[in-house]
mmCIF file with all atom_site columns, C-alpha atoms in Angstrom:
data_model
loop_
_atom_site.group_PDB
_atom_site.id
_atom_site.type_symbol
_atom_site.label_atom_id
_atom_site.label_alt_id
_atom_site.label_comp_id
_atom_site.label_asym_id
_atom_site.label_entity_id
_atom_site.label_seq_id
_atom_site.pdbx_PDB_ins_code
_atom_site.Cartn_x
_atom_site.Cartn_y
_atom_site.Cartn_z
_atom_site.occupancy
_atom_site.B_iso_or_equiv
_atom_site.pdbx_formal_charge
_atom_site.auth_seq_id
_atom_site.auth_comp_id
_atom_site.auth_asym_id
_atom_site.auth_atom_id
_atom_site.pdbx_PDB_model_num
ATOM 1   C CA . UNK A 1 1   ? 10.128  -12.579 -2.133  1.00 0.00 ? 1   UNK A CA 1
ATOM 2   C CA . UNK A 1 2   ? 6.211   -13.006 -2.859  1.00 0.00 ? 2   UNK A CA 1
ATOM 3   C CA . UNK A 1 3   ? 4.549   -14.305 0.445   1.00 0.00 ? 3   UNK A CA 1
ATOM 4   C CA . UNK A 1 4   ? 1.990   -16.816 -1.507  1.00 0.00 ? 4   UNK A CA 1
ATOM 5   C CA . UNK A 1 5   ? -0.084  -17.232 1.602   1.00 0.00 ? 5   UNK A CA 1
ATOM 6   C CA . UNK A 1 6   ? -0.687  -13.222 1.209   1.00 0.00 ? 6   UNK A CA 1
ATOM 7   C CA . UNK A 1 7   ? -1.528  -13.659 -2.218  1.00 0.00 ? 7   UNK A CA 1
ATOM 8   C CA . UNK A 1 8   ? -4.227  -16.793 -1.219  1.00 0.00 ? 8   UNK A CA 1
ATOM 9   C CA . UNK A 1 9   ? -5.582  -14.301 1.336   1.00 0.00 ? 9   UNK A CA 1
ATOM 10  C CA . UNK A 1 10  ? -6.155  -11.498 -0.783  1.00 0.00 ? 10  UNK A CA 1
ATOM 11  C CA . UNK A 1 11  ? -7.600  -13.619 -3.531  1.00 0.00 ? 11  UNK A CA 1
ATOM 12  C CA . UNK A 1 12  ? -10.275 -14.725 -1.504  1.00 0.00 ? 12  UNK A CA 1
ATOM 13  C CA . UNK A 1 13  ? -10.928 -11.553 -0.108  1.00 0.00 ? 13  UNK A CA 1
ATOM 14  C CA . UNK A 1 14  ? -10.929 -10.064 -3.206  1.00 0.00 ? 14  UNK A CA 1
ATOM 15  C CA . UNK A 1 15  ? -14.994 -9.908  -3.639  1.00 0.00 ? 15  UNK A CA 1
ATOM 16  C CA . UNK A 1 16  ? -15.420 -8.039  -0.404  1.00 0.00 ? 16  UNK A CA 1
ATOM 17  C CA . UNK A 1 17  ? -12.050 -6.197  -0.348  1.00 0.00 ? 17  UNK A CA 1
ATOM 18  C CA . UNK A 1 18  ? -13.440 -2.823  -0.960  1.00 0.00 ? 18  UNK A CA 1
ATOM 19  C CA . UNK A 1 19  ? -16.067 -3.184  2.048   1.00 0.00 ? 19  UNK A CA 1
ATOM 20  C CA . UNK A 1 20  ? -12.654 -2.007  4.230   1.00 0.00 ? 20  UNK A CA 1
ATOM 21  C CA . UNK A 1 21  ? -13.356 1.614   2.375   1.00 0.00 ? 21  UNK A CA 1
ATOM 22  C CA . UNK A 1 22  ? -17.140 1.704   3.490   1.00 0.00 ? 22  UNK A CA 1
ATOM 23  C CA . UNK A 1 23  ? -16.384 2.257   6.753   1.00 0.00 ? 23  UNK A CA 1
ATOM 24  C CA . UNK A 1 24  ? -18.635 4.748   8.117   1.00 0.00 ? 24  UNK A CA 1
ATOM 25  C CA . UNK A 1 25  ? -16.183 6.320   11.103  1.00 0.00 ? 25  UNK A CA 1
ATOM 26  C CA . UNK A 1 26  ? -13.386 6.052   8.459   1.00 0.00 ? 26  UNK A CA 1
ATOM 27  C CA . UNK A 1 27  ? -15.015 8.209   5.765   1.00 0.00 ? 27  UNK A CA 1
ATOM 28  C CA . UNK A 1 28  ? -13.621 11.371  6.887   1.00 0.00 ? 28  UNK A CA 1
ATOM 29  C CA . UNK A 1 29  ? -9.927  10.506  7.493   1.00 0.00 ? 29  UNK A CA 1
ATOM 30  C CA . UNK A 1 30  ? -9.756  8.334   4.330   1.00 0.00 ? 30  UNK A CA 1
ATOM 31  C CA . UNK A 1 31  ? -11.083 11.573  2.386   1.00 0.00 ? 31  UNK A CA 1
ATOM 32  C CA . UNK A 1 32  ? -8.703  13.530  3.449   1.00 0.00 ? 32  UNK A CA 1
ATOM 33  C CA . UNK A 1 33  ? -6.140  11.031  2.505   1.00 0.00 ? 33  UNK A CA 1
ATOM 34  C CA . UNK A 1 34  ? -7.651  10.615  -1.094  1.00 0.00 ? 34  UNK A CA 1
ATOM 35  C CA . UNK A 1 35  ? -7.205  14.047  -1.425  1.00 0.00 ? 35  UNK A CA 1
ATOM 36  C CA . UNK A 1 36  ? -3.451  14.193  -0.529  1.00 0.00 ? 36  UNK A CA 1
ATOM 37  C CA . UNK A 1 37  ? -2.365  11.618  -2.378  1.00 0.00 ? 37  UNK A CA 1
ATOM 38  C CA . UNK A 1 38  ? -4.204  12.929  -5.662  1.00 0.00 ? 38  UNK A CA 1
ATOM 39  C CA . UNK A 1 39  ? -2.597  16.466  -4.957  1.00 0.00 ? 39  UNK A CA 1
ATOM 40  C CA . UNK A 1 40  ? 0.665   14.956  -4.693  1.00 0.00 ? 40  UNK A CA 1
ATOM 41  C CA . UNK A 1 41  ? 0.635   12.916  -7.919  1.00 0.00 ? 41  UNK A CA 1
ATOM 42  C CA . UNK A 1 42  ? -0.684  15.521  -10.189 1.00 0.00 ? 42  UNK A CA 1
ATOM 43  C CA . UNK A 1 43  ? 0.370   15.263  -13.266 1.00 0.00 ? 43  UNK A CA 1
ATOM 44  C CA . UNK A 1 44  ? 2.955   11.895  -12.448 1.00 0.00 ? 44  UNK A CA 1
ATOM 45  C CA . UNK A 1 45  ? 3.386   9.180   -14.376 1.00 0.00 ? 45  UNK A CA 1
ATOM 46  C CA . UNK A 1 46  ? 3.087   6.924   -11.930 1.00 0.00 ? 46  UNK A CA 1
ATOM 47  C CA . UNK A 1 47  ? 3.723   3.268   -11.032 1.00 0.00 ? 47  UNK A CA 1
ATOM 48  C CA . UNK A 1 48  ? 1.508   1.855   -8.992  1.00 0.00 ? 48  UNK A CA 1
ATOM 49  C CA . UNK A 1 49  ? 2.507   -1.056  -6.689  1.00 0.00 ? 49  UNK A CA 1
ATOM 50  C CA . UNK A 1 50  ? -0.026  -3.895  -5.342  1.00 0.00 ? 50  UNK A CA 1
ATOM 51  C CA . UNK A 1 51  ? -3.240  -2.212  -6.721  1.00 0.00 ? 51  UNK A CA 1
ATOM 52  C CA . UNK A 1 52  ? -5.894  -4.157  -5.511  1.00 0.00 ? 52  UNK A CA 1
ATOM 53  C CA . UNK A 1 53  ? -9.145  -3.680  -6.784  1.00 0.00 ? 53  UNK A CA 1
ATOM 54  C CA . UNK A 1 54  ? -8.187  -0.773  -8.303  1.00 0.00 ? 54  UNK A CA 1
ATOM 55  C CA . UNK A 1 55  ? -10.177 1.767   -5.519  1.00 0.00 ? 55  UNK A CA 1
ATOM 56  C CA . UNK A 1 56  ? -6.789  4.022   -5.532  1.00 0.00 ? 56  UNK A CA 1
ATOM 57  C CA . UNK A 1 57  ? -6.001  3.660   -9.022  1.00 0.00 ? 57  UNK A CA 1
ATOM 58  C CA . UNK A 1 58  ? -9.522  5.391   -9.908  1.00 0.00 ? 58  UNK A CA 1
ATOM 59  C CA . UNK A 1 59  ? -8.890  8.221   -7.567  1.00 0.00 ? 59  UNK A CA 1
ATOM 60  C CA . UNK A 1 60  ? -5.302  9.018   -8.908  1.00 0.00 ? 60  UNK A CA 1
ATOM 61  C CA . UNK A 1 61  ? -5.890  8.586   -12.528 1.00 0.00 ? 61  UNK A CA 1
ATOM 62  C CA . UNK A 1 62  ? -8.429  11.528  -12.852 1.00 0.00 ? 62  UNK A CA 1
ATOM 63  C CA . UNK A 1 63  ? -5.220  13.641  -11.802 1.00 0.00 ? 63  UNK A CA 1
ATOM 64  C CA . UNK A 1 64  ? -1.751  11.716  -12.901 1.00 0.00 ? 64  UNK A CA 1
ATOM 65  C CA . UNK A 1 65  ? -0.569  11.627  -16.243 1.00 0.00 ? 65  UNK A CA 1
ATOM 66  C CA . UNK A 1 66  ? -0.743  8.230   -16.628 1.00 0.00 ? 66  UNK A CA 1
ATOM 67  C CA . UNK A 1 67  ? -0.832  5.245   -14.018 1.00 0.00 ? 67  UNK A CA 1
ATOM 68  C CA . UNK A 1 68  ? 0.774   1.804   -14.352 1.00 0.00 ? 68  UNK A CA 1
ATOM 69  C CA . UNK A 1 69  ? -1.118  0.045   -12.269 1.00 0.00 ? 69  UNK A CA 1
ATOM 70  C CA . UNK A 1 70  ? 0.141   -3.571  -10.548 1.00 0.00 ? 70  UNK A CA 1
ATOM 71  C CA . UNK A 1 71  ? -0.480  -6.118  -8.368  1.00 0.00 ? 71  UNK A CA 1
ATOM 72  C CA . UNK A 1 72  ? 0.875   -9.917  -7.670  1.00 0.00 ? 72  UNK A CA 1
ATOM 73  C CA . UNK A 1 73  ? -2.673  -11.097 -7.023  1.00 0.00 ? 73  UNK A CA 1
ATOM 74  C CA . UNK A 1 74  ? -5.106  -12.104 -10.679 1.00 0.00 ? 74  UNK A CA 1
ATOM 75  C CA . UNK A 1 75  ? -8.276  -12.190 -8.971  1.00 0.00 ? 75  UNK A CA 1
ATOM 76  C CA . UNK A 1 76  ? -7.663  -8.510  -8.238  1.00 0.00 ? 76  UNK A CA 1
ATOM 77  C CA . UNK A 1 77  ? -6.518  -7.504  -11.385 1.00 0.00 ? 77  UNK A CA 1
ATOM 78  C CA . UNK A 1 78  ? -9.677  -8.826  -12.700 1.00 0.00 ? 78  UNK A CA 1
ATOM 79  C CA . UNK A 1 79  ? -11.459 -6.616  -11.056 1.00 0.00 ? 79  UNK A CA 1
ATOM 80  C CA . UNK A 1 80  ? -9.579  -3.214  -11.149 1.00 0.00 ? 80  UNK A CA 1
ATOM 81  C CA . UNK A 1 81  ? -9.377  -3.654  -14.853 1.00 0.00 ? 81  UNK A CA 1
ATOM 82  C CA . UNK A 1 82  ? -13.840 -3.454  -14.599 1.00 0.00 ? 82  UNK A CA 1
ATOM 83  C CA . UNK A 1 83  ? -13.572 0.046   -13.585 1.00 0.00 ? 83  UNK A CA 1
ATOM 84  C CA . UNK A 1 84  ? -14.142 3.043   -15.317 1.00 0.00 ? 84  UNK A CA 1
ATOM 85  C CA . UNK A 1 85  ? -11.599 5.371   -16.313 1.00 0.00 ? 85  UNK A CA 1
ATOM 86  C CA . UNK A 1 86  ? -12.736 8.977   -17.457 1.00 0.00 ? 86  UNK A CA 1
ATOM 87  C CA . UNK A 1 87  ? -9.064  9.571   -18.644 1.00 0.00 ? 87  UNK A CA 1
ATOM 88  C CA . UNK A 1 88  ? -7.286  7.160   -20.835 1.00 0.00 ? 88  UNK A CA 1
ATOM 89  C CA . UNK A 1 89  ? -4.512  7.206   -19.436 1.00 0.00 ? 89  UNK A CA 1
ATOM 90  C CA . UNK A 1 90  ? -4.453  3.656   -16.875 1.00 0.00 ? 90  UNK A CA 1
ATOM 91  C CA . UNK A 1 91  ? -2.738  0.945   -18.154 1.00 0.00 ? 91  UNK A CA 1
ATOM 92  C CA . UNK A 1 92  ? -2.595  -2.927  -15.658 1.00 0.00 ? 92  UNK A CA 1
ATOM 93  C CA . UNK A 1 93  ? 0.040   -5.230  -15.747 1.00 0.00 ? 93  UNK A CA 1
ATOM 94  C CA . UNK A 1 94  ? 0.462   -8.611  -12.702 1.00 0.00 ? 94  UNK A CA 1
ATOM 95  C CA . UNK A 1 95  ? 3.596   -7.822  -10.950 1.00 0.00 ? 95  UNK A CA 1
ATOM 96  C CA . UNK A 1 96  ? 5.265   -8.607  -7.888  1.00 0.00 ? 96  UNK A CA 1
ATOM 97  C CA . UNK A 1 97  ? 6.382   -5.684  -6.166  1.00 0.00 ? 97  UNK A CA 1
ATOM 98  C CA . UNK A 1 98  ? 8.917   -7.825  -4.960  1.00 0.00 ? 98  UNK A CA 1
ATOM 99  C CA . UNK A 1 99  ? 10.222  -8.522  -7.947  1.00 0.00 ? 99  UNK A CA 1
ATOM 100 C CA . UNK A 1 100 ? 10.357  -5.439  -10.448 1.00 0.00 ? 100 UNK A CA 1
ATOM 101 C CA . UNK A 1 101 ? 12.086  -4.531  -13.439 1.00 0.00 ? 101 UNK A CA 1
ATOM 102 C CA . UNK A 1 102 ? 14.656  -1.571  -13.704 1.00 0.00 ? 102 UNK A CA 1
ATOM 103 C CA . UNK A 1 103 ? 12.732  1.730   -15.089 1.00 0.00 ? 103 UNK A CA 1
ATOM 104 C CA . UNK A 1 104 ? 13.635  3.304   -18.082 1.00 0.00 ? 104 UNK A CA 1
ATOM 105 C CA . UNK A 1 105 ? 14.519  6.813   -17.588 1.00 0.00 ? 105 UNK A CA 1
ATOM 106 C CA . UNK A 1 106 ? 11.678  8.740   -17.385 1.00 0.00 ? 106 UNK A CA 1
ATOM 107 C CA . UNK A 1 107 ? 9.350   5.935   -17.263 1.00 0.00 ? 107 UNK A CA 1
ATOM 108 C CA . UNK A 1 108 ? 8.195   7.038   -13.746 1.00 0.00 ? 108 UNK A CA 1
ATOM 109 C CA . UNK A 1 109 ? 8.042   10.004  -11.747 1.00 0.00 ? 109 UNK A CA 1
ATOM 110 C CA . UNK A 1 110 ? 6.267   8.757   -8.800  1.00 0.00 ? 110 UNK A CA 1
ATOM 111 C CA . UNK A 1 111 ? 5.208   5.923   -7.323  1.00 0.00 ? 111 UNK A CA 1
ATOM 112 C CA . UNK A 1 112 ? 2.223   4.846   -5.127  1.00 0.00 ? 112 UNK A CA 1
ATOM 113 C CA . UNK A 1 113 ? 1.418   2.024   -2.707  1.00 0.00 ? 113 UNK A CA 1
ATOM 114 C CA . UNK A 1 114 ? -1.808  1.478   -0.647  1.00 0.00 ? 114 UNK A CA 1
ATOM 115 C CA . UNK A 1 115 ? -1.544  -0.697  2.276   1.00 0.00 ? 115 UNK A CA 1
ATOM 116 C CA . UNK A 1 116 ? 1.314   -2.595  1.153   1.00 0.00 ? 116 UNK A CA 1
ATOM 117 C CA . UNK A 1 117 ? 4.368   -1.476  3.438   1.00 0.00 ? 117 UNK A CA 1
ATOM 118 C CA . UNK A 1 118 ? 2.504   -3.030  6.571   1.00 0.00 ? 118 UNK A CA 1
ATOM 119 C CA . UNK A 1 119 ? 3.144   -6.364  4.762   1.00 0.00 ? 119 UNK A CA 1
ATOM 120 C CA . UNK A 1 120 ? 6.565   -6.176  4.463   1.00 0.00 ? 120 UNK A CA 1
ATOM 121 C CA . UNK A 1 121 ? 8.917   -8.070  6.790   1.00 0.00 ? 121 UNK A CA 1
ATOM 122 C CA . UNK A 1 122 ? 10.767  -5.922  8.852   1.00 0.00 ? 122 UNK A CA 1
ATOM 123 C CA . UNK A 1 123 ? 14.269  -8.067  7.779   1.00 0.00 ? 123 UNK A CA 1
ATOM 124 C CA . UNK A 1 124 ? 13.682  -7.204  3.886   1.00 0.00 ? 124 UNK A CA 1
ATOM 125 C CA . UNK A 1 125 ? 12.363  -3.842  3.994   1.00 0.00 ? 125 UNK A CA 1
ATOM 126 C CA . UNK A 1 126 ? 15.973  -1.988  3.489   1.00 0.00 ? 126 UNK A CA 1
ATOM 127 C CA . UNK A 1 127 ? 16.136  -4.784  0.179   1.00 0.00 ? 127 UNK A CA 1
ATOM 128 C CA . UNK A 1 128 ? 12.986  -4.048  -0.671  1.00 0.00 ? 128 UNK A CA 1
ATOM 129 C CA . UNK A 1 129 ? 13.528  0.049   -0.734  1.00 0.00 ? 129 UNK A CA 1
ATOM 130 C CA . UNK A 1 130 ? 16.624  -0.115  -2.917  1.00 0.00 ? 130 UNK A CA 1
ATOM 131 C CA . UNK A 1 131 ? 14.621  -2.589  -5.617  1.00 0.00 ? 131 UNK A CA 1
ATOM 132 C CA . UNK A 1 132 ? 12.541  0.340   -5.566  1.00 0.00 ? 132 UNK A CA 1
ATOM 133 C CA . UNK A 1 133 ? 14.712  2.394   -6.685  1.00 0.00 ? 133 UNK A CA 1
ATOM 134 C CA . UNK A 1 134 ? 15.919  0.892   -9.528  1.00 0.00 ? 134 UNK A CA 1
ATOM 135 C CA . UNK A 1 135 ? 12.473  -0.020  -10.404 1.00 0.00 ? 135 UNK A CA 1
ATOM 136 C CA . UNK A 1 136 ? 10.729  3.714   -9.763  1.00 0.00 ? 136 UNK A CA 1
ATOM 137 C CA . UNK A 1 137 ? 14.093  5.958   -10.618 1.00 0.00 ? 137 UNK A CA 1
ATOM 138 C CA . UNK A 1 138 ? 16.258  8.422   -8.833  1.00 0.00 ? 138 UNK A CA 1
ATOM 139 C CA . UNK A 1 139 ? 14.373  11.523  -7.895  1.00 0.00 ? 139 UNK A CA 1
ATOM 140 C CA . UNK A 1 140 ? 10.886  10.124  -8.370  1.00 0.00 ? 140 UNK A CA 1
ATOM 141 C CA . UNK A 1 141 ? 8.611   10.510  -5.562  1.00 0.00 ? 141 UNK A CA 1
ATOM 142 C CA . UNK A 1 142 ? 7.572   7.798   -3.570  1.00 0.00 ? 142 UNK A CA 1
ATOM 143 C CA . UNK A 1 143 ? 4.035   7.986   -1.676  1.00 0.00 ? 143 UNK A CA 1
ATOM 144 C CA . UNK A 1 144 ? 2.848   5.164   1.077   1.00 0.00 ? 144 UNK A CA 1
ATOM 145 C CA . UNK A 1 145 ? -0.505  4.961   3.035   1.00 0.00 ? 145 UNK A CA 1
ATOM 146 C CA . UNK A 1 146 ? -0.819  2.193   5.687   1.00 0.00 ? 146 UNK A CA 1
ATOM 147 C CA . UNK A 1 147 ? -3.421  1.704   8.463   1.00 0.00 ? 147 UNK A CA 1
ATOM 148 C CA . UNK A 1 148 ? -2.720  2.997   11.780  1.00 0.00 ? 148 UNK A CA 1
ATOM 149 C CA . UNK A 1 149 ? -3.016  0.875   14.932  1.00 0.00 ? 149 UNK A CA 1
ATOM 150 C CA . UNK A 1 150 ? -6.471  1.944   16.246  1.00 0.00 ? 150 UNK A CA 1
ATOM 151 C CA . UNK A 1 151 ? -6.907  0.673   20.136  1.00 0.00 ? 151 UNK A CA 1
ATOM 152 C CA . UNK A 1 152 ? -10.657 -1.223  20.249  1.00 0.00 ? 152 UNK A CA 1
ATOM 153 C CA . UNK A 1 153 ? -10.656 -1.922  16.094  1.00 0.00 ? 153 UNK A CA 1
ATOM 154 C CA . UNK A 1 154 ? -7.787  -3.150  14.602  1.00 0.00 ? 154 UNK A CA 1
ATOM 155 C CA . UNK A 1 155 ? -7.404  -6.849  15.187  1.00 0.00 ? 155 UNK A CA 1
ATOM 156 C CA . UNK A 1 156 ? -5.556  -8.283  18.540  1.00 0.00 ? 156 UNK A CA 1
ATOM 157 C CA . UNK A 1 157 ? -1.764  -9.640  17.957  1.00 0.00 ? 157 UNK A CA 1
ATOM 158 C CA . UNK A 1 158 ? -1.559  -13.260 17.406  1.00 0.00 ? 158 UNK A CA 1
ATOM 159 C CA . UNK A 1 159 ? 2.035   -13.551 17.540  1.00 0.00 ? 159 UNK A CA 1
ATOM 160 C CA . UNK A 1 160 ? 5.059   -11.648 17.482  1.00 0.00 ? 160 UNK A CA 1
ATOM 161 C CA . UNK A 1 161 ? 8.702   -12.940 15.703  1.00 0.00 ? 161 UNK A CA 1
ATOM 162 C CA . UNK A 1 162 ? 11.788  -12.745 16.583  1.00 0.00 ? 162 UNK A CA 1
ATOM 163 C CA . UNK A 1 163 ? 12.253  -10.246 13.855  1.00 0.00 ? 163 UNK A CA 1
ATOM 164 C CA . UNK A 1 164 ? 9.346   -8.235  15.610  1.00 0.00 ? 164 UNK A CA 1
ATOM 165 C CA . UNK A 1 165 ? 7.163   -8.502  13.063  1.00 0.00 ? 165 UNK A CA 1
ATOM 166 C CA . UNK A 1 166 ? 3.144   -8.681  14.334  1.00 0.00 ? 166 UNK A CA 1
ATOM 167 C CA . UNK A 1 167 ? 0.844   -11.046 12.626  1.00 0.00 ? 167 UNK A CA 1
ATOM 168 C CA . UNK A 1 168 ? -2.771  -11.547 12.733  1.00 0.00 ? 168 UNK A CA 1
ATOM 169 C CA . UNK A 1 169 ? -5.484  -14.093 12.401  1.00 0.00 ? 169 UNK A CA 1
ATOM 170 C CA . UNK A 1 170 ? -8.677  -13.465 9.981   1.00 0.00 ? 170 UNK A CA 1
ATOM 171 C CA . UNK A 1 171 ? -10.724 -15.308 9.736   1.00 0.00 ? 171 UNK A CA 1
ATOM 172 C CA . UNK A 1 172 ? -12.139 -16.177 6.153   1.00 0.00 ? 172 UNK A CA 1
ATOM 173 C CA . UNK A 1 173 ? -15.497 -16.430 4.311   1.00 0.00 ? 173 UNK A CA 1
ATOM 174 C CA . UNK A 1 174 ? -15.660 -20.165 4.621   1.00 0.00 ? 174 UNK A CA 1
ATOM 175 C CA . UNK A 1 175 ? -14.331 -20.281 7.801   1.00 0.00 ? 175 UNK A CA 1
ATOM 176 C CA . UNK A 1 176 ? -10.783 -20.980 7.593   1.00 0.00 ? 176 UNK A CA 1
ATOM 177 C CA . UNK A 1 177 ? -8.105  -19.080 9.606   1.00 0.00 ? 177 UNK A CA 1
ATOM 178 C CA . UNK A 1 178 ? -5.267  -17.220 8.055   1.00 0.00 ? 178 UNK A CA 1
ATOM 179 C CA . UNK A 1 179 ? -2.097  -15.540 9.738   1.00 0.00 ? 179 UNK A CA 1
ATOM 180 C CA . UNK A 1 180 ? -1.336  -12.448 7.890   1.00 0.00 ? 180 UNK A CA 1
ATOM 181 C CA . UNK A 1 181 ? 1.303   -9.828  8.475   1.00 0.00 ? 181 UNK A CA 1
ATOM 182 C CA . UNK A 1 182 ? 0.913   -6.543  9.340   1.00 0.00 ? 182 UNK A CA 1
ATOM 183 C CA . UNK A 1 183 ? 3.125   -4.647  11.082  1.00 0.00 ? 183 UNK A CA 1
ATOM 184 C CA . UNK A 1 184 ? 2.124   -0.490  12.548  1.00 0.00 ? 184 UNK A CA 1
ATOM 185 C CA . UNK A 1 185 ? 5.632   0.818   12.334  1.00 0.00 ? 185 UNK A CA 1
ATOM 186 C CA . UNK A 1 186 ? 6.007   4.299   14.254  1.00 0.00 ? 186 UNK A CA 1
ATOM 187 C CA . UNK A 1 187 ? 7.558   7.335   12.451  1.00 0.00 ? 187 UNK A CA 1
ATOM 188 C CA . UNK A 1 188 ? 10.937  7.493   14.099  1.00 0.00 ? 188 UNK A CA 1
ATOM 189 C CA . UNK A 1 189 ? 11.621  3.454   12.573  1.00 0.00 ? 189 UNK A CA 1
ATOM 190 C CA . UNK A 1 190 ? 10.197  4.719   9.508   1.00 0.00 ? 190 UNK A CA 1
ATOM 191 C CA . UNK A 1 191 ? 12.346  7.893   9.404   1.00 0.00 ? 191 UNK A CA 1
ATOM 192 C CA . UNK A 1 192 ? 15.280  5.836   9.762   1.00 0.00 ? 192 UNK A CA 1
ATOM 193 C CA . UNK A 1 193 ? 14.505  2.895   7.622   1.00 0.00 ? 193 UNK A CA 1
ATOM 194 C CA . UNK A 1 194 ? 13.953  5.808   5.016   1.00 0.00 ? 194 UNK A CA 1
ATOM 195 C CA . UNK A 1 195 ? 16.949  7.717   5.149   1.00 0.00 ? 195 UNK A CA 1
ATOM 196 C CA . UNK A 1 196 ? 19.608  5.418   3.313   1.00 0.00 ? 196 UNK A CA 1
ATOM 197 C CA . UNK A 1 197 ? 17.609  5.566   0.135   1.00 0.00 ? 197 UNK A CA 1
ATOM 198 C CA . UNK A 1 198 ? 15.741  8.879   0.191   1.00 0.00 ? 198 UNK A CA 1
ATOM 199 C CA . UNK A 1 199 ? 15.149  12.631  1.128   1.00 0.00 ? 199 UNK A CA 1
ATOM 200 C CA . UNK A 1 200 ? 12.572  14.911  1.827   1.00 0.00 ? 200 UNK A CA 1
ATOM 201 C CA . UNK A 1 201 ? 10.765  12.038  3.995   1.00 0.00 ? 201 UNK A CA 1
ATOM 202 C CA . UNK A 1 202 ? 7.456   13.249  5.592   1.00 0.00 ? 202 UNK A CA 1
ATOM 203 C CA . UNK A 1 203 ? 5.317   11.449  7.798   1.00 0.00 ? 203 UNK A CA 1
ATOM 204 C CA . UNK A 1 204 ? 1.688   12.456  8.414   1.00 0.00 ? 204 UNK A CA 1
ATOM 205 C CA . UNK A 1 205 ? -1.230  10.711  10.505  1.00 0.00 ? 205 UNK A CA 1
ATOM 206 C CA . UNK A 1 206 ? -4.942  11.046  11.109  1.00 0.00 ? 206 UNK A CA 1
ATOM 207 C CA . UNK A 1 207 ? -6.685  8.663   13.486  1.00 0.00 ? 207 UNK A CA 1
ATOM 208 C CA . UNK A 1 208 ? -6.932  5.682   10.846  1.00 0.00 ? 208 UNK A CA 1
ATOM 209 C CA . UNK A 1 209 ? -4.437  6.004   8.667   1.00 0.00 ? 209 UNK A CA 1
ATOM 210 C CA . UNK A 1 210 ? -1.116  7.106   7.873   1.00 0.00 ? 210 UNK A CA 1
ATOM 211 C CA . UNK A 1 211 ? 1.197   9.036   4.787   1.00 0.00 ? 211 UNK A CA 1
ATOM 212 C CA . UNK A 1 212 ? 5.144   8.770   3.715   1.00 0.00 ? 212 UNK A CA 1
ATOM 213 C CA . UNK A 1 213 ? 6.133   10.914  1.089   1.00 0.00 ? 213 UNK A CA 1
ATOM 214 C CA . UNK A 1 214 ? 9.817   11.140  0.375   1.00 0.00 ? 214 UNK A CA 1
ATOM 215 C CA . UNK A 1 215 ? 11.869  11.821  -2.714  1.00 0.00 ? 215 UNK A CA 1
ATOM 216 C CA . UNK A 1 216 ? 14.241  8.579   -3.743  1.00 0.00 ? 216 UNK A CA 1
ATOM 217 C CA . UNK A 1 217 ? 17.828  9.543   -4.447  1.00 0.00 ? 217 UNK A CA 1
#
């Protein structure tokens, strides 16, 4: 189900979203991810889930076949569809990747999502990875990046469910506070959470961020 106080975030953040790339001790470990990701979806027609600004979708699209690009947020949208494509192959459409449509066969052969998974409730994850599925196709490949907890940087805990989901507080442009979600889940739950819907599941970590790449069944 689309969290609509996630989507209020991220439209207001959407202006300064990309400032989160500029970071000047993250350079290095975000390269190396770039380059990953783009070595794994070469030459994929790929669906990409929550999309942003588009900042991913650029990088991929010089080496997938083509990339359907997505998000649940307009004010994002607007501004992923302002970037330049060398390759006409990128294509945007607003969608909830809570809520996606069956694939055709062959529509997809991969799929990609930036910094989504840590948003996901812990309680509708295993939902949320067979919609996939059905949405991406059987024996596509399935790519995640998420933000790892870094001790001194990432923001303090606010609050912890009963679930054990973690939450946040940012605090906004004109001063407002928001609770967000975001959960740093370790690679054993991940493993496991992973295993009733795909194979092939590799985990891989730098300082800042982290990688699952798995192959759905």
């Amino acid at each position: 189900m689309t969290d609509l106080k996630l989507r209020d975030y991220y439209a207001q953040r959407a202006p300064v979203l990309e400032q989160d790339y500029a970071i000047e001790e993250r350079e290095d470990d975000l390269e190396e991810m770039e380059e990953r990701v783009c070595e794994m979806l070469m030459g994929q027609k790929v669906l990409e889930l929550a999309c942003g600004t588009g900042y991913w979708t650029q990088q991929i699209a010089d080496f997938a076949e083509s990339v359907h690009a997505t998000d649940f947020c307009p004010e994002l949208l607007e501004i992923a569809q302002t970037k330049e494509f060398d390759n006409d192959n990128v294509d945007f459409a607003l969608a909830d990747a809570f809520a996606l449509p069956a694939a055709a066969a062959g529509q997809y052969s991969a799929a990609f999502a930036g910094f989504l998974w840590s948003h996901v409730k812990r309680e509708d994850q295993s939902k949320l990875l067979k919609q996939w599925c059905a949405a991406i196709g059987s024996g596509s490949t399935l790519i995640l990046i998420d933000d790892n907890e870094v001790e001194g940087e990432t923001l303090p805990v606010a609050r912890t469910d009963l679930e054990g989901n973690t939450f946040h507080i940012h605090t906004m442009a004109d001063g407002s506070r928001v609770e967000v979600i975001k959960n740093f889940p370790t690679d054993s739950y991940m493993r496991k959470k992973f295993a009733a819907v795909a194979r092939d599941i590799r985990i891989y970590r730098n300082e800042y961020y982290w990688m699952l790449s798995c192959v759905l069944r």
